[in-house]
Amino acid sequence: ERLQGEGARVRVCSDSEKIAVCGDEAWIGSANATAAFGESDIPDWGVRTADGAIVAAAKARLESQWSAARELRV
C-alpha cells in the first residue's frame, strides 16, 4: 500500500518469487527472503546476471505473473 501511495503500480499474486529486472540485468533470489517462508536456518541467496537468455526468461516470467495478478485495491 505504501509503494502504491508513492506512485508504484502494484499487483498481487500468490507466488513469493524473488525476481527483479532492470535494463539488461536480472536478479534472482531465494524465496526464504519473505515472511511467507517462515523461520529457517537456510541462508538467503541471490544472483545478479547479464546473461541474455536468463534475463529474457526472467522478464518473461515477470510479465506472465504480472498479467495473471490482480490489482491491489487500497
Coordinates of N, CA, C and O in Angstrom, one line a residue:
E1 N 0.8 -1.2 0.0 CA 0.0 0.0 0.0 C 0.9 1.3 0.0 O 0.5 2.2 -0.7
R2 N 2.0 1.2 0.7 CA 2.8 2.3 0.8 C 3.5 2.6 -0.5 O 3.6 3.8 -1.0
L3 N 4.0 1.6 -1.2 CA 4.5 1.7 -2.5 C 3.5 2.3 -3.5 O 3.8 3.2 -4.3
Q4 N 2.3 1.8 -3.5 CA 1.3 2.3 -4.3 C 1.0 3.8 -4.0 O 0.8 4.6 -4.9
G5 N 1.0 4.1 -2.7 CA 0.8 5.5 -2.4 C 1.9 6.4 -2.9 O 1.7 7.6 -3.1
E6 N 3.1 5.9 -3.2 CA 4.2 6.7 -3.7 C 4.2 6.7 -5.2 O 5.1 7.2 -5.9
G7 N 3.1 6.0 -5.8 CA 3.0 6.0 -7.3 C 3.4 4.8 -8.0 O 3.3 4.7 -9.2
A8 N 3.8 3.7 -7.3 CA 4.2 2.5 -7.9 C 2.9 1.7 -8.4 O 1.9 1.8 -7.7
R9 N 3.0 1.0 -9.5 CA 1.9 0.1 -9.9 C 2.2 -1.2 -9.2 O 3.2 -1.8 -9.3
V10 N 1.2 -1.6 -8.4 CA 1.3 -2.8 -7.6 C 0.2 -3.8 -8.0 O -1.0 -3.5 -8.1
R11 N 0.6 -5.1 -8.1 CA -0.4 -6.2 -8.4 C -0.1 -7.3 -7.4 O 1.0 -7.4 -6.9
V12 N -1.0 -8.1 -7.1 CA -0.9 -9.1 -6.1 C -1.1 -10.5 -6.7 O -2.0 -10.7 -7.5
C13 N -0.3 -11.5 -6.3 CA -0.4 -12.9 -6.7 C -0.1 -13.8 -5.5 O 0.3 -13.3 -4.5
S14 N -0.2 -15.0 -5.7 CA 0.0 -16.0 -4.6 C 1.4 -16.5 -4.5 O 1.8 -17.2 -3.6
D15 N 2.3 -16.2 -5.5 CA 3.7 -16.6 -5.5 C 4.5 -15.7 -4.7 O 4.2 -14.6 -4.4
S16 N 5.7 -16.2 -4.2 CA 6.6 -15.4 -3.5 C 8.0 -15.4 -4.1 O 9.0 -15.4 -3.5
E17 N 8.0 -15.5 -5.5 CA 9.2 -15.5 -6.2 C 10.0 -14.2 -6.0 O 9.3 -13.1 -5.8
K18 N 11.3 -14.2 -6.1 CA 12.1 -13.0 -5.9 C 12.9 -12.8 -7.2 O 13.9 -13.4 -7.4
I19 N 12.3 -12.0 -8.1 CA 12.9 -11.7 -9.4 C 12.9 -10.2 -9.6 O 11.8 -9.5 -9.3
A20 N 13.9 -9.6 -10.0 CA 14.0 -8.2 -10.4 C 14.7 -8.1 -11.7 O 15.7 -8.8 -12.0
V21 N 14.2 -7.2 -12.6 CA 14.9 -7.0 -13.9 C 15.0 -5.5 -14.1 O 14.1 -4.7 -13.8
C22 N 16.2 -5.1 -14.5 CA 16.4 -3.7 -14.7 C 17.4 -3.6 -15.9 O 18.5 -4.0 -15.9
G23 N 16.9 -3.0 -17.0 CA 17.7 -2.9 -18.2 C 18.1 -4.3 -18.7 O 17.2 -5.1 -19.0
D24 N 19.4 -4.5 -18.9 CA 19.8 -5.8 -19.4 C 20.4 -6.7 -18.3 O 21.2 -7.6 -18.6
E25 N 20.0 -6.5 -17.1 CA 20.4 -7.4 -16.0 C 19.2 -7.9 -15.2 O 18.2 -7.2 -15.2
A26 N 19.4 -9.0 -14.5 CA 18.3 -9.6 -13.7 C 18.9 -10.0 -12.4 O 20.1 -10.3 -12.3
W27 N 18.1 -10.0 -11.3 CA 18.5 -10.5 -10.0 C 17.4 -11.6 -9.7 O 16.2 -11.4 -9.8
I28 N 17.9 -12.8 -9.2 CA 17.0 -13.8 -8.8 C 17.5 -14.3 -7.4 O 18.7 -14.4 -7.2
G29 N 16.6 -14.4 -6.5 CA 16.9 -14.7 -5.1 C 16.1 -15.8 -4.5 O 15.1 -16.3 -5.1
S30 N 16.5 -16.2 -3.3 CA 15.8 -17.2 -2.6 C 14.4 -16.8 -2.1 O 14.2 -15.7 -1.7
A31 N 13.5 -17.7 -2.1 CA 12.1 -17.4 -1.7 C 12.1 -17.3 -0.1 O 11.1 -17.0 0.4
N32 N 13.2 -17.7 0.6 CA 13.1 -17.6 2.0 C 13.5 -16.1 2.4 O 13.6 -15.9 3.6
A33 N 13.5 -15.2 1.5 CA 13.7 -13.8 1.8 C 12.3 -13.1 2.0 O 12.1 -12.0 1.7
T34 N 11.3 -13.9 2.5 CA 10.0 -13.3 2.7 C 9.4 -13.9 4.0 O 9.7 -15.0 4.4
A35 N 8.5 -13.2 4.6 CA 7.8 -13.7 5.8 C 7.0 -14.9 5.5 O 6.7 -15.7 6.3
A36 N 6.5 -15.1 4.2 CA 5.7 -16.2 3.8 C 6.5 -17.5 4.0 O 5.9 -18.6 4.1
F37 N 7.8 -17.5 4.0 CA 8.6 -18.7 4.1 C 8.7 -19.2 5.5 O 8.8 -20.4 5.8
G38 N 8.5 -18.3 6.5 CA 8.6 -18.7 7.9 C 10.1 -18.7 8.4 O 10.9 -18.1 7.7
E39 N 10.3 -19.3 9.5 CA 11.7 -19.2 10.1 C 12.4 -20.5 9.6 O 11.9 -21.6 9.5
S40 N 13.7 -20.2 9.3 CA 14.6 -21.3 8.8 C 16.0 -21.0 9.1 O 16.4 -19.8 9.2
D41 N 16.8 -22.0 9.1 CA 18.3 -21.8 9.3 C 19.0 -21.8 7.9 O 20.2 -21.7 7.8
I42 N 18.1 -21.9 6.8 CA 18.7 -21.9 5.5 C 19.0 -20.4 5.1 O 18.2 -19.5 5.2
P43 N 20.3 -20.2 4.6 CA 20.7 -18.8 4.3 C 20.0 -18.3 3.0 O 19.6 -19.0 2.2
D44 N 19.7 -17.0 3.0 CA 19.2 -16.3 1.8 C 20.3 -16.3 0.8 O 21.5 -16.4 1.1
W45 N 19.9 -16.3 -0.5 CA 20.9 -16.2 -1.6 C 20.3 -15.4 -2.7 O 19.1 -15.2 -2.8
G46 N 21.2 -14.8 -3.5 CA 20.7 -14.1 -4.7 C 21.8 -14.1 -5.7 O 23.0 -14.2 -5.4
V47 N 21.5 -13.9 -7.0 CA 22.4 -13.9 -8.0 C 22.0 -12.8 -9.0 O 20.8 -12.6 -9.3
R48 N 23.0 -12.0 -9.5 CA 22.8 -11.0 -10.5 C 23.4 -11.4 -11.8 O 24.5 -12.0 -11.7
T49 N 22.7 -11.3 -12.9 CA 23.3 -11.7 -14.1 C 23.0 -10.8 -15.3 O 21.9 -10.1 -15.2
A50 N 23.8 -10.8 -16.3 CA 23.6 -10.1 -17.5 C 23.5 -11.1 -18.7 O 23.4 -10.7 -19.8
D51 N 23.4 -12.4 -18.4 CA 23.3 -13.4 -19.4 C 21.9 -13.2 -20.1 O 20.9 -13.2 -19.5
G52 N 22.0 -13.0 -21.4 CA 20.8 -12.6 -22.2 C 19.7 -13.6 -22.1 O 18.5 -13.2 -22.0
A53 N 20.0 -14.9 -22.1 CA 18.9 -15.9 -22.0 C 18.3 -15.9 -20.6 O 17.0 -16.0 -20.5
I54 N 19.0 -15.7 -19.6 CA 18.5 -15.7 -18.2 C 17.6 -14.4 -18.0 O 16.5 -14.5 -17.5
V55 N 18.1 -13.3 -18.5 CA 17.4 -12.0 -18.4 C 16.1 -12.1 -19.2 O 15.0 -11.7 -18.7
A56 N 16.1 -12.7 -20.4 CA 14.9 -12.8 -21.1 C 13.9 -13.7 -20.4 O 12.7 -13.4 -20.4
A57 N 14.4 -14.8 -19.8 CA 13.5 -15.7 -19.1 C 12.9 -15.1 -17.9 O 11.7 -15.2 -17.6
A58 N 13.7 -14.3 -17.2 CA 13.2 -13.5 -16.0 C 12.1 -12.5 -16.4 O 11.1 -12.4 -15.8
K59 N 12.4 -11.8 -17.5 CA 11.4 -10.8 -18.0 C 10.1 -11.5 -18.4 O 9.0 -11.0 -18.0
A60 N 10.2 -12.6 -19.1 CA 9.0 -13.4 -19.5 C 8.2 -13.8 -18.3 O 7.0 -13.8 -18.2
R61 N 8.9 -14.3 -17.3 CA 8.3 -14.8 -16.0 C 7.5 -13.7 -15.3 O 6.4 -13.8 -14.9
L62 N 8.2 -12.5 -15.2 CA 7.6 -11.3 -14.6 C 6.4 -10.9 -15.3 O 5.3 -10.6 -14.7
E63 N 6.5 -10.8 -16.7 CA 5.3 -10.4 -17.5 C 4.2 -11.4 -17.3 O 3.0 -10.9 -17.2
S64 N 4.5 -12.7 -17.3 CA 3.4 -13.7 -17.1 C 2.7 -13.5 -15.7 O 1.5 -13.5 -15.6
Q65 N 3.5 -13.4 -14.7 CA 3.0 -13.2 -13.3 C 2.2 -11.9 -13.2 O 1.1 -11.8 -12.6
W66 N 2.7 -10.8 -13.8 CA 2.0 -9.5 -13.8 C 0.7 -9.6 -14.4 O -0.3 -9.1 -13.9
S67 N 0.6 -10.2 -15.6 CA -0.7 -10.3 -16.3 C -1.7 -11.2 -15.6 O -2.9 -10.9 -15.7
A68 N -1.2 -12.2 -14.8 CA -2.1 -13.1 -14.1 C -2.5 -12.5 -12.7 O -3.5 -13.0 -12.1
A69 N -1.8 -11.5 -12.2 CA -2.0 -11.0 -10.9 C -3.2 -10.0 -10.9 O -3.6 -9.5 -11.9
R70 N -3.7 -9.7 -9.7 CA -4.8 -8.8 -9.6 C -4.3 -7.5 -9.1 O -3.3 -7.4 -8.4
E71 N -5.0 -6.4 -9.4 CA -4.6 -5.1 -8.9 C -4.8 -5.0 -7.4 O -5.7 -5.6 -6.8
L72 N -3.9 -4.3 -6.7 CA -4.0 -4.1 -5.3 C -5.0 -3.0 -5.1 O -4.9 -1.9 -5.6
R73 N -6.1 -3.3 -4.4 CA -7.1 -2.3 -4.1 C -6.9 -1.8 -2.6 O -6.9 -2.5 -1.7
V74 N -6.7 -0.5 -2.5 CA -6.5 0.1 -1.2 C -7.7 0.8 -0.8 O -8.4 1.4 -1.5

